Amino acid sequence: MTLHTTLKSVTDRIVARSAETRGAYLERMRAAASKGPSRAHLSCSGQAHAYAGAGADQDALATGSAGHLGIVTSYNDMLSAHQPFERYPELIRTAARQAGGTAQVAGGVPAMCDGVTQGEAGMELSLFSRDVIAMATGVALSHNTFDAAVFLGVCDKIVPGLVIGAQAFGHLPGLFIPAGPMTSGIANDDKAKVRQEFAKGECGRDKLMASEMAAYHGPGTCTFYGTANTNQMLMEFMGLHLPGTSFVTPNTELRDALTQESARRALSLSALGNAYTPICDILDEKAFANGIVGLMATGGSTNLLIHLLAMARAGGIILDWHDFADLSEAVPLLARVYPNGLADVNHFHAAGGLGYLIRELLSGGLLHPDTKTVAGEGLENYTTEPFLSDDGLVWRDGTAQSLNEAIVRPLSEPFQQNGGLSHLTGNLGVGVMKISAVAPEHRITEAPVRVFHDQEEVKVAFKAGELTDDVIIVVRFQGPKANGMPELHSLTPIMGIMQGRGQKVALLTDGRMSGASGKVPAAIHISPEALDQGPIAYLQDGDIVRVDAVSGDIEILTEGVFDRTPAIADLSACQAGVGRELFSAFRASVGSADTGASVFGV
């Protein structure tokens, strides 16, 4: 199949834009690889220190030359998505021994949950945790004793942080191993209805708590298609998972078999063998273009509009939101998974899942087929799915037909003709809006604004009955420099109520919304942010603003707005408490949202 012209042109301009930075990055990686296996360069004392705690593997490490696998893990048992990783190191060590190699836990990285910190002060550390994870990954691998690595991570900032950190050691092969989604509980739509009832005061906290516990009920990721599960999709589209790995539930025989095979496969890709495939060769411009296509075809989380920029820059690749918008126009929406539908990711997986979508997109020339992956040459590998047979783990051709067209559809009958992302520009700056779950009649909003400097102020105004007319709610000083760019997902229930009452309503913010949001139009990631005296800082209550996701315009229609002095917010409450004081250097050095909101340069 001929490559789609838009995919080719977007990829070509990414290559051209990134030529200098990508070239410098690859030169560093080739130099690191040329030094040979890392352990050979350590002193005897250094090696003895590294192997002293290796138990049964100590002699093999000290006297042998087989592959040694580093495990970087985000395990903790406070978060359901990461609890299954407790068992993974022993599974990986056993598999490595069976393959003639060894494995050690190189280090751990933090893993926080945006669901737990939603609307809380801790959310102001969330985005910055991605860069902390990247640095912790670098620390884990800095001992320079490994021939390959596996990365255990799932959720919002964890996978992007691991990818950024892994690329600092991009001369090593690396493979990502997920934990999988929890089994399905209460329907996501039912959960959302109870949240709205609580916001209206129609039910008590006891009913809300019972609903939430029925939704989040066991080990694994949340089952809606938010940032965590979008991350897992990307790892397959970009070739860093074994095929079909993303949505196999935890603590099952198939899940364990995939974990062990991932360890064996990672060792087989090291420079000690004949199939050397470093991460720097997998994560090239084509892989990132494929990742963007996957994001659009599945209606994935808006958080990846920031994370993919930062992930790419770690490998010298410069993406911008025009790339996303142009690919969105060319890539149809082929999946409806909550909040963009009623199905959860388990239903999606059963209906054909990622293997079916990759097959469809390849057939239409909408993916680069010739990428390098941990499964071998070519993305065609990812149209297969894993099974357990009498001979062990095998891969077979996945379904060539959707098994439920209410969830996944072929290219010939998409849910909509584009991927549901609008790149917004105008005299308010630049931003983005995810519209795959926004009804067409809600995609254009022209209304007076109400300006807030805190999401709690919005909730107070709503409860006081002040938000009953058509309104664009502006929540500013929520950018990365101001307070770490927390998600504003806790506003979703009340804005859903307003929309349900027939009001024209939209959100405009220099902050973030969650991957779980969708039905209410939200112009997010507005840059420049208010703290940088971006246009959003000049708005006052009553100004008329037009947010048009169809034409891609965000415009202040009131005259004379820029004759004012920009607003200044009291951000003293965002400087300390719940660990915020530890991140002052991050707030001072972080880049803008449209460059990835990272503290790292290109």
mmCIF file with all atom_site columns, C-alpha atoms in Angstrom, residues 204-398:
data_model
loop_
_atom_site.group_PDB
_atom_site.id
_atom_site.type_symbol
_atom_site.label_atom_id
_atom_site.label_alt_id
_atom_site.label_comp_id
_atom_site.label_asym_id
_atom_site.label_entity_id
_atom_site.label_seq_id
_atom_site.pdbx_PDB_ins_code
_atom_site.Cartn_x
_atom_site.Cartn_y
_atom_site.Cartn_z
_atom_site.occupancy
_atom_site.B_iso_or_equiv
_atom_site.pdbx_formal_charge
_atom_site.auth_seq_id
_atom_site.auth_comp_id
_atom_site.auth_asym_id
_atom_site.auth_atom_id
_atom_site.pdbx_PDB_model_num
ATOM 1   C CA . GLY A 1 204 ? -24.393 11.572  49.531 1.00 0.00 ? 204 GLY A CA 1
ATOM 2   C CA . ARG A 1 205 ? -20.744 10.647  49.792 1.00 0.00 ? 205 ARG A CA 1
ATOM 3   C CA . ASP A 1 206 ? -21.671 7.098   50.755 1.00 0.00 ? 206 ASP A CA 1
ATOM 4   C CA . LYS A 1 207 ? -23.208 6.441   47.312 1.00 0.00 ? 207 LYS A CA 1
ATOM 5   C CA . LEU A 1 208 ? -20.297 8.207   45.601 1.00 0.00 ? 208 LEU A CA 1
ATOM 6   C CA . MET A 1 209 ? -17.767 6.104   47.507 1.00 0.00 ? 209 MET A CA 1
ATOM 7   C CA . ALA A 1 210 ? -19.583 2.866   46.713 1.00 0.00 ? 210 ALA A CA 1
ATOM 8   C CA . SER A 1 211 ? -19.636 3.792   43.027 1.00 0.00 ? 211 SER A CA 1
ATOM 9   C CA . GLU A 1 212 ? -15.937 4.658   42.926 1.00 0.00 ? 212 GLU A CA 1
ATOM 10  C CA . MET A 1 213 ? -14.958 1.448   44.734 1.00 0.00 ? 213 MET A CA 1
ATOM 11  C CA . ALA A 1 214 ? -16.990 -0.561  42.225 1.00 0.00 ? 214 ALA A CA 1
ATOM 12  C CA . ALA A 1 215 ? -15.151 1.168   39.380 1.00 0.00 ? 215 ALA A CA 1
ATOM 13  C CA . TYR A 1 216 ? -11.614 0.925   40.798 1.00 0.00 ? 216 TYR A CA 1
ATOM 14  C CA . HIS A 1 217 ? -11.785 -2.514  42.327 1.00 0.00 ? 217 HIS A CA 1
ATOM 15  C CA . GLY A 1 218 ? -8.583  -4.454  41.697 1.00 0.00 ? 218 GLY A CA 1
ATOM 16  C CA . PRO A 1 219 ? -5.003  -4.551  40.359 1.00 0.00 ? 219 PRO A CA 1
ATOM 17  C CA . GLY A 1 220 ? -4.323  -2.991  36.955 1.00 0.00 ? 220 GLY A CA 1
ATOM 18  C CA . THR A 1 221 ? -4.922  0.266   35.151 1.00 0.00 ? 221 THR A CA 1
ATOM 19  C CA . CYS A 1 222 ? -8.237  2.078   35.164 1.00 0.00 ? 222 CYS A CA 1
ATOM 20  C CA . THR A 1 223 ? -10.345 0.691   32.343 1.00 0.00 ? 223 THR A CA 1
ATOM 21  C CA . PHE A 1 224 ? -11.293 3.960   30.653 1.00 0.00 ? 224 PHE A CA 1
ATOM 22  C CA . TYR A 1 225 ? -9.200  5.243   27.755 1.00 0.00 ? 225 TYR A CA 1
ATOM 23  C CA . GLY A 1 226 ? -7.289  7.921   29.605 1.00 0.00 ? 226 GLY A CA 1
ATOM 24  C CA . THR A 1 227 ? -3.594  8.702   29.638 1.00 0.00 ? 227 THR A CA 1
ATOM 25  C CA . ALA A 1 228 ? -2.466  5.382   31.130 1.00 0.00 ? 228 ALA A CA 1
ATOM 26  C CA . ASN A 1 229 ? -4.054  3.239   28.437 1.00 0.00 ? 229 ASN A CA 1
ATOM 27  C CA . THR A 1 230 ? -3.101  5.743   25.733 1.00 0.00 ? 230 THR A CA 1
ATOM 28  C CA . ASN A 1 231 ? 0.508   5.198   26.836 1.00 0.00 ? 231 ASN A CA 1
ATOM 29  C CA . GLN A 1 232 ? 0.100   1.468   26.319 1.00 0.00 ? 232 GLN A CA 1
ATOM 30  C CA . MET A 1 233 ? -1.311  2.014   22.831 1.00 0.00 ? 233 MET A CA 1
ATOM 31  C CA . LEU A 1 234 ? 1.703   4.157   21.960 1.00 0.00 ? 234 LEU A CA 1
ATOM 32  C CA . MET A 1 235 ? 4.176   1.530   23.103 1.00 0.00 ? 235 MET A CA 1
ATOM 33  C CA . GLU A 1 236 ? 2.722   -0.893  20.546 1.00 0.00 ? 236 GLU A CA 1
ATOM 34  C CA . PHE A 1 237 ? 2.361   1.607   17.703 1.00 0.00 ? 237 PHE A CA 1
ATOM 35  C CA . MET A 1 238 ? 5.943   2.743   18.338 1.00 0.00 ? 238 MET A CA 1
ATOM 36  C CA . GLY A 1 239 ? 7.361   -0.780  18.632 1.00 0.00 ? 239 GLY A CA 1
ATOM 37  C CA . LEU A 1 240 ? 8.473   -0.901  22.284 1.00 0.00 ? 240 LEU A CA 1
ATOM 38  C CA . HIS A 1 241 ? 6.040   -3.586  23.524 1.00 0.00 ? 241 HIS A CA 1
ATOM 39  C CA . LEU A 1 242 ? 5.772   -7.132  22.341 1.00 0.00 ? 242 LEU A CA 1
ATOM 40  C CA . PRO A 1 243 ? 2.711   -7.355  20.051 1.00 0.00 ? 243 PRO A CA 1
ATOM 41  C CA . GLY A 1 244 ? -0.632  -7.642  21.787 1.00 0.00 ? 244 GLY A CA 1
ATOM 42  C CA . THR A 1 245 ? 0.828   -7.009  25.228 1.00 0.00 ? 245 THR A CA 1
ATOM 43  C CA . SER A 1 246 ? -0.932  -3.800  26.258 1.00 0.00 ? 246 SER A CA 1
ATOM 44  C CA . PHE A 1 247 ? -4.352  -4.950  27.413 1.00 0.00 ? 247 PHE A CA 1
ATOM 45  C CA . VAL A 1 248 ? -3.802  -8.418  28.881 1.00 0.00 ? 248 VAL A CA 1
ATOM 46  C CA . THR A 1 249 ? -5.083  -8.346  32.465 1.00 0.00 ? 249 THR A CA 1
ATOM 47  C CA . PRO A 1 250 ? -2.716  -8.766  35.432 1.00 0.00 ? 250 PRO A CA 1
ATOM 48  C CA . ASN A 1 251 ? -1.921  -11.944 37.325 1.00 0.00 ? 251 ASN A CA 1
ATOM 49  C CA . THR A 1 252 ? -2.943  -14.286 34.516 1.00 0.00 ? 252 THR A CA 1
ATOM 50  C CA . GLU A 1 253 ? -0.928  -17.057 32.914 1.00 0.00 ? 253 GLU A CA 1
ATOM 51  C CA . LEU A 1 254 ? -0.751  -15.175 29.613 1.00 0.00 ? 254 LEU A CA 1
ATOM 52  C CA . ARG A 1 255 ? 0.378   -11.981 31.333 1.00 0.00 ? 255 ARG A CA 1
ATOM 53  C CA . ASP A 1 256 ? 3.213   -13.829 33.110 1.00 0.00 ? 256 ASP A CA 1
ATOM 54  C CA . ALA A 1 257 ? 4.257   -15.567 29.898 1.00 0.00 ? 257 ALA A CA 1
ATOM 55  C CA . LEU A 1 258 ? 4.450   -12.210 28.094 1.00 0.00 ? 258 LEU A CA 1
ATOM 56  C CA . THR A 1 259 ? 6.541   -10.742 30.901 1.00 0.00 ? 259 THR A CA 1
ATOM 57  C CA . GLN A 1 260 ? 9.044   -13.574 30.714 1.00 0.00 ? 260 GLN A CA 1
ATOM 58  C CA . GLU A 1 261 ? 9.194   -13.506 26.928 1.00 0.00 ? 261 GLU A CA 1
ATOM 59  C CA . SER A 1 262 ? 9.806   -9.753  27.111 1.00 0.00 ? 262 SER A CA 1
ATOM 60  C CA . ALA A 1 263 ? 12.877  -10.407 29.251 1.00 0.00 ? 263 ALA A CA 1
ATOM 61  C CA . ARG A 1 264 ? 14.218  -13.033 26.853 1.00 0.00 ? 264 ARG A CA 1
ATOM 62  C CA . ARG A 1 265 ? 13.562  -10.814 23.875 1.00 0.00 ? 265 ARG A CA 1
ATOM 63  C CA . ALA A 1 266 ? 15.323  -7.828  25.433 1.00 0.00 ? 266 ALA A CA 1
ATOM 64  C CA . LEU A 1 267 ? 18.439  -9.936  26.019 1.00 0.00 ? 267 LEU A CA 1
ATOM 65  C CA . SER A 1 268 ? 18.345  -11.194 22.437 1.00 0.00 ? 268 SER A CA 1
ATOM 66  C CA . LEU A 1 269 ? 18.532  -7.628  21.135 1.00 0.00 ? 269 LEU A CA 1
ATOM 67  C CA . SER A 1 270 ? 21.784  -6.764  22.923 1.00 0.00 ? 270 SER A CA 1
ATOM 68  C CA . ALA A 1 271 ? 25.088  -6.096  21.196 1.00 0.00 ? 271 ALA A CA 1
ATOM 69  C CA . LEU A 1 272 ? 26.292  -9.519  22.363 1.00 0.00 ? 272 LEU A CA 1
ATOM 70  C CA . GLY A 1 273 ? 24.147  -11.197 19.715 1.00 0.00 ? 273 GLY A CA 1
ATOM 71  C CA . ASN A 1 274 ? 23.361  -10.819 16.018 1.00 0.00 ? 274 ASN A CA 1
ATOM 72  C CA . ALA A 1 275 ? 20.115  -8.845  16.353 1.00 0.00 ? 275 ALA A CA 1
ATOM 73  C CA . TYR A 1 276 ? 21.397  -5.688  18.061 1.00 0.00 ? 276 TYR A CA 1
ATOM 74  C CA . THR A 1 277 ? 18.500  -3.220  18.124 1.00 0.00 ? 277 THR A CA 1
ATOM 75  C CA . PRO A 1 278 ? 19.054  -0.205  20.388 1.00 0.00 ? 278 PRO A CA 1
ATOM 76  C CA . ILE A 1 279 ? 16.231  2.072   21.470 1.00 0.00 ? 279 ILE A CA 1
ATOM 77  C CA . CYS A 1 280 ? 17.735  4.954   19.485 1.00 0.00 ? 280 CYS A CA 1
ATOM 78  C CA . ASP A 1 281 ? 17.086  3.017   16.262 1.00 0.00 ? 281 ASP A CA 1
ATOM 79  C CA . ILE A 1 282 ? 13.496  2.149   17.206 1.00 0.00 ? 282 ILE A CA 1
ATOM 80  C CA . LEU A 1 283 ? 12.424  5.630   18.298 1.00 0.00 ? 283 LEU A CA 1
ATOM 81  C CA . ASP A 1 284 ? 13.030  7.493   15.053 1.00 0.00 ? 284 ASP A CA 1
ATOM 82  C CA . GLU A 1 285 ? 10.900  10.034  13.212 1.00 0.00 ? 285 GLU A CA 1
ATOM 83  C CA . LYS A 1 286 ? 8.724   7.342   11.644 1.00 0.00 ? 286 LYS A CA 1
ATOM 84  C CA . ALA A 1 287 ? 7.988   5.782   15.032 1.00 0.00 ? 287 ALA A CA 1
ATOM 85  C CA . PHE A 1 288 ? 6.829   9.100   16.447 1.00 0.00 ? 288 PHE A CA 1
ATOM 86  C CA . ALA A 1 289 ? 4.682   9.775   13.392 1.00 0.00 ? 289 ALA A CA 1
ATOM 87  C CA . ASN A 1 290 ? 3.123   6.327   13.887 1.00 0.00 ? 290 ASN A CA 1
ATOM 88  C CA . GLY A 1 291 ? 2.487   7.206   17.524 1.00 0.00 ? 291 GLY A CA 1
ATOM 89  C CA . ILE A 1 292 ? 0.624   10.375  16.551 1.00 0.00 ? 292 ILE A CA 1
ATOM 90  C CA . VAL A 1 293 ? -1.459  8.371   14.057 1.00 0.00 ? 293 VAL A CA 1
ATOM 91  C CA . GLY A 1 294 ? -2.357  5.919   16.812 1.00 0.00 ? 294 GLY A CA 1
ATOM 92  C CA . LEU A 1 295 ? -3.345  8.786   19.095 1.00 0.00 ? 295 LEU A CA 1
ATOM 93  C CA . MET A 1 296 ? -5.718  10.182  16.481 1.00 0.00 ? 296 MET A CA 1
ATOM 94  C CA . ALA A 1 297 ? -7.209  6.871   15.333 1.00 0.00 ? 297 ALA A CA 1
ATOM 95  C CA . THR A 1 298 ? -8.070  5.864   18.896 1.00 0.00 ? 298 THR A CA 1
ATOM 96  C CA . GLY A 1 299 ? -9.119  9.256   20.305 1.00 0.00 ? 299 GLY A CA 1
ATOM 97  C CA . GLY A 1 300 ? -6.409  9.115   22.963 1.00 0.00 ? 300 GLY A CA 1
ATOM 98  C CA . SER A 1 301 ? -5.562  11.389  25.865 1.00 0.00 ? 301 SER A CA 1
ATOM 99  C CA . THR A 1 302 ? -4.762  15.068  25.384 1.00 0.00 ? 302 THR A CA 1
ATOM 100 C CA . ASN A 1 303 ? -1.890  14.694  27.863 1.00 0.00 ? 303 ASN A CA 1
ATOM 101 C CA . LEU A 1 304 ? 0.091   12.991  25.111 1.00 0.00 ? 304 LEU A CA 1
ATOM 102 C CA . LEU A 1 305 ? 0.053   16.261  23.161 1.00 0.00 ? 305 LEU A CA 1
ATOM 103 C CA . ILE A 1 306 ? 2.617   17.399  25.710 1.00 0.00 ? 306 ILE A CA 1
ATOM 104 C CA . HIS A 1 307 ? 4.311   14.106  26.454 1.00 0.00 ? 307 HIS A CA 1
ATOM 105 C CA . LEU A 1 308 ? 5.033   13.133  22.851 1.00 0.00 ? 308 LEU A CA 1
ATOM 106 C CA . LEU A 1 309 ? 6.735   16.479  22.290 1.00 0.00 ? 309 LEU A CA 1
ATOM 107 C CA . ALA A 1 310 ? 8.984   15.902  25.314 1.00 0.00 ? 310 ALA A CA 1
ATOM 108 C CA . MET A 1 311 ? 9.591   12.227  24.489 1.00 0.00 ? 311 MET A CA 1
ATOM 109 C CA . ALA A 1 312 ? 10.629  13.078  20.940 1.00 0.00 ? 312 ALA A CA 1
ATOM 110 C CA . ARG A 1 313 ? 12.976  15.878  21.985 1.00 0.00 ? 313 ARG A CA 1
ATOM 111 C CA . ALA A 1 314 ? 14.837  13.450  24.242 1.00 0.00 ? 314 ALA A CA 1
ATOM 112 C CA . GLY A 1 315 ? 15.953  11.723  21.029 1.00 0.00 ? 315 GLY A CA 1
ATOM 113 C CA . GLY A 1 316 ? 16.639  14.936  19.121 1.00 0.00 ? 316 GLY A CA 1
ATOM 114 C CA . ILE A 1 317 ? 13.323  14.866  17.247 1.00 0.00 ? 317 ILE A CA 1
ATOM 115 C CA . ILE A 1 318 ? 11.328  18.098  17.172 1.00 0.00 ? 318 ILE A CA 1
ATOM 116 C CA . LEU A 1 319 ? 7.557   17.752  16.877 1.00 0.00 ? 319 LEU A CA 1
ATOM 117 C CA . ASP A 1 320 ? 5.016   20.557  16.960 1.00 0.00 ? 320 ASP A CA 1
ATOM 118 C CA . TRP A 1 321 ? 1.245   20.720  17.223 1.00 0.00 ? 321 TRP A CA 1
ATOM 119 C CA . HIS A 1 322 ? 0.891   21.383  13.485 1.00 0.00 ? 322 HIS A CA 1
ATOM 120 C CA . ASP A 1 323 ? 2.136   17.822  12.955 1.00 0.00 ? 323 ASP A CA 1
ATOM 121 C CA . PHE A 1 324 ? -0.637  16.524  15.209 1.00 0.00 ? 324 PHE A CA 1
ATOM 122 C CA . ALA A 1 325 ? -3.312  18.690  13.593 1.00 0.00 ? 325 ALA A CA 1
ATOM 123 C CA . ASP A 1 326 ? -2.359  17.740  10.027 1.00 0.00 ? 326 ASP A CA 1
ATOM 124 C CA . LEU A 1 327 ? -2.304  14.036  10.844 1.00 0.00 ? 327 LEU A CA 1
ATOM 125 C CA . SER A 1 328 ? -5.611  14.408  12.662 1.00 0.00 ? 328 SER A CA 1
ATOM 126 C CA . GLU A 1 329 ? -7.178  15.657  9.441  1.00 0.00 ? 329 GLU A CA 1
ATOM 127 C CA . ALA A 1 330 ? -5.892  12.624  7.540  1.00 0.00 ? 330 ALA A CA 1
ATOM 128 C CA . VAL A 1 331 ? -6.520  9.894   10.121 1.00 0.00 ? 331 VAL A CA 1
ATOM 129 C CA . PRO A 1 332 ? -10.107 8.782   10.783 1.00 0.00 ? 332 PRO A CA 1
ATOM 130 C CA . LEU A 1 333 ? -11.396 7.913   14.238 1.00 0.00 ? 333 LEU A CA 1
ATOM 131 C CA . LEU A 1 334 ? -11.700 4.124   14.356 1.00 0.00 ? 334 LEU A CA 1
ATOM 132 C CA . ALA A 1 335 ? -12.381 3.469   18.046 1.00 0.00 ? 335 ALA A CA 1
ATOM 133 C CA . ARG A 1 336 ? -14.954 4.503   20.606 1.00 0.00 ? 336 ARG A CA 1
ATOM 134 C CA . VAL A 1 337 ? -13.728 3.753   24.112 1.00 0.00 ? 337 VAL A CA 1
ATOM 135 C CA . TYR A 1 338 ? -14.917 5.651   27.183 1.00 0.00 ? 338 TYR A CA 1
ATOM 136 C CA . PRO A 1 339 ? -15.055 8.686   27.443 1.00 0.00 ? 339 PRO A CA 1
ATOM 137 C CA . ASN A 1 340 ? -15.467 8.624   23.678 1.00 0.00 ? 340 ASN A CA 1
ATOM 138 C CA . GLY A 1 341 ? -17.968 5.749   23.904 1.00 0.00 ? 341 GLY A CA 1
ATOM 139 C CA . LEU A 1 342 ? -19.453 3.302   26.395 1.00 0.00 ? 342 LEU A CA 1
ATOM 140 C CA . ALA A 1 343 ? -16.907 0.472   26.016 1.00 0.00 ? 343 ALA A CA 1
ATOM 141 C CA . ASP A 1 344 ? -13.851 0.100   28.246 1.00 0.00 ? 344 ASP A CA 1
ATOM 142 C CA . VAL A 1 345 ? -10.408 -1.088  27.159 1.00 0.00 ? 345 VAL A CA 1
ATOM 143 C CA . ASN A 1 346 ? -11.217 -4.710  27.942 1.00 0.00 ? 346 ASN A CA 1
ATOM 144 C CA . HIS A 1 347 ? -14.165 -4.551  25.546 1.00 0.00 ? 347 HIS A CA 1
ATOM 145 C CA . PHE A 1 348 ? -11.915 -2.800  23.016 1.00 0.00 ? 348 PHE A CA 1
ATOM 146 C CA . HIS A 1 349 ? -9.275  -5.516  23.287 1.00 0.00 ? 349 HIS A CA 1
ATOM 147 C CA . ALA A 1 350 ? -11.887 -8.243  22.847 1.00 0.00 ? 350 ALA A CA 1
ATOM 148 C CA . ALA A 1 351 ? -13.320 -6.500  19.763 1.00 0.00 ? 351 ALA A CA 1
ATOM 149 C CA . GLY A 1 352 ? -9.988  -6.691  17.933 1.00 0.00 ? 352 GLY A CA 1
ATOM 150 C CA . GLY A 1 353 ? -8.024  -4.060  19.760 1.00 0.00 ? 353 GLY A CA 1
ATOM 151 C CA . LEU A 1 354 ? -4.723  -2.586  18.683 1.00 0.00 ? 354 LEU A CA 1
ATOM 152 C CA . GLY A 1 355 ? -3.786  -5.417  16.317 1.00 0.00 ? 355 GLY A CA 1
ATOM 153 C CA . TYR A 1 356 ? -6.937  -4.879  14.277 1.00 0.00 ? 356 TYR A CA 1
ATOM 154 C CA . LEU A 1 357 ? -6.472  -1.089  14.173 1.00 0.00 ? 357 LEU A CA 1
ATOM 155 C CA . ILE A 1 358 ? -2.825  -1.373  13.139 1.00 0.00 ? 358 ILE A CA 1
ATOM 156 C CA . ARG A 1 359 ? -3.838  -3.781  10.344 1.00 0.00 ? 359 ARG A CA 1
ATOM 157 C CA . GLU A 1 360 ? -6.484  -1.325  9.105  1.00 0.00 ? 360 GLU A CA 1
ATOM 158 C CA . LEU A 1 361 ? -4.183  1.688   9.241  1.00 0.00 ? 361 LEU A CA 1
ATOM 159 C CA . LEU A 1 362 ? -1.386  -0.163  7.465  1.00 0.00 ? 362 LEU A CA 1
ATOM 160 C CA . SER A 1 363 ? -3.803  -1.180  4.724  1.00 0.00 ? 363 SER A CA 1
ATOM 161 C CA . GLY A 1 364 ? -4.666  2.484   4.148  1.00 0.00 ? 364 GLY A CA 1
ATOM 162 C CA . GLY A 1 365 ? -1.058  3.681   4.071  1.00 0.00 ? 365 GLY A CA 1
ATOM 163 C CA . LEU A 1 366 ? -1.595  5.561   7.333  1.00 0.00 ? 366 LEU A CA 1
ATOM 164 C CA . LEU A 1 367 ? 1.306   3.981   9.214  1.00 0.00 ? 367 LEU A CA 1
ATOM 165 C CA . HIS A 1 368 ? 4.948   3.588   8.311  1.00 0.00 ? 368 HIS A CA 1
ATOM 166 C CA . PRO A 1 369 ? 5.293   -0.177  7.811  1.00 0.00 ? 369 PRO A CA 1
ATOM 167 C CA . ASP A 1 370 ? 9.106   -0.253  7.745  1.00 0.00 ? 370 ASP A CA 1
ATOM 168 C CA . THR A 1 371 ? 9.954   0.684   11.325 1.00 0.00 ? 371 THR A CA 1
ATOM 169 C CA . LYS A 1 372 ? 12.282  -1.218  13.624 1.00 0.00 ? 372 LYS A CA 1
ATOM 170 C CA . THR A 1 373 ? 10.576  -2.743  16.662 1.00 0.00 ? 373 THR A CA 1
ATOM 171 C CA . VAL A 1 374 ? 11.445  -4.990  19.581 1.00 0.00 ? 374 VAL A CA 1
ATOM 172 C CA . ALA A 1 375 ? 9.534   -7.727  17.733 1.00 0.00 ? 375 ALA A CA 1
ATOM 173 C CA . GLY A 1 376 ? 11.665  -7.400  14.602 1.00 0.00 ? 376 GLY A CA 1
ATOM 174 C CA . GLU A 1 377 ? 11.605  -5.433  11.387 1.00 0.00 ? 377 GLU A CA 1
ATOM 175 C CA . GLY A 1 378 ? 8.267   -3.969  10.353 1.00 0.00 ? 378 GLY A CA 1
ATOM 176 C CA . LEU A 1 379 ? 5.056   -2.922  12.053 1.00 0.00 ? 379 LEU A CA 1
ATOM 177 C CA . GLU A 1 380 ? 3.258   -5.872  10.462 1.00 0.00 ? 380 GLU A CA 1
ATOM 178 C CA . ASN A 1 381 ? 4.400   -7.834  13.530 1.00 0.00 ? 381 ASN A CA 1
ATOM 179 C CA . TYR A 1 382 ? 1.822   -5.881  15.523 1.00 0.00 ? 382 TYR A CA 1
ATOM 180 C CA . THR A 1 383 ? -1.128  -7.279  13.606 1.00 0.00 ? 383 THR A CA 1
ATOM 181 C CA . THR A 1 384 ? -0.576  -10.559 15.462 1.00 0.00 ? 384 THR A CA 1
ATOM 182 C CA . GLU A 1 385 ? -1.790  -11.472 18.938 1.00 0.00 ? 385 GLU A CA 1
ATOM 183 C CA . PRO A 1 386 ? -0.369  -13.752 21.639 1.00 0.00 ? 386 PRO A CA 1
ATOM 184 C CA . PHE A 1 387 ? -1.846  -17.075 22.760 1.00 0.00 ? 387 PHE A CA 1
ATOM 185 C CA . LEU A 1 388 ? -0.821  -19.870 25.086 1.00 0.00 ? 388 LEU A CA 1
ATOM 186 C CA . SER A 1 389 ? -0.588  -23.255 23.386 1.00 0.00 ? 389 SER A CA 1
ATOM 187 C CA . ASP A 1 390 ? 0.775   -26.665 24.298 1.00 0.00 ? 390 ASP A CA 1
ATOM 188 C CA . ASP A 1 391 ? 4.088   -25.389 22.938 1.00 0.00 ? 391 ASP A CA 1
ATOM 189 C CA . GLY A 1 392 ? 4.021   -22.281 25.114 1.00 0.00 ? 392 GLY A CA 1
ATOM 190 C CA . LEU A 1 393 ? 3.572   -18.674 24.030 1.00 0.00 ? 393 LEU A CA 1
ATOM 191 C CA . VAL A 1 394 ? 2.857   -18.204 20.316 1.00 0.00 ? 394 VAL A CA 1
ATOM 192 C CA . TRP A 1 395 ? 1.676   -15.359 18.101 1.00 0.00 ? 395 TRP A CA 1
ATOM 193 C CA . ARG A 1 396 ? -1.051  -15.846 15.508 1.00 0.00 ? 396 ARG A CA 1
ATOM 194 C CA . ASP A 1 397 ? -2.602  -13.526 12.962 1.00 0.00 ? 397 ASP A CA 1
ATOM 195 C CA . GLY A 1 398 ? -5.076  -11.230 14.650 1.00 0.00 ? 398 GLY A CA 1
#
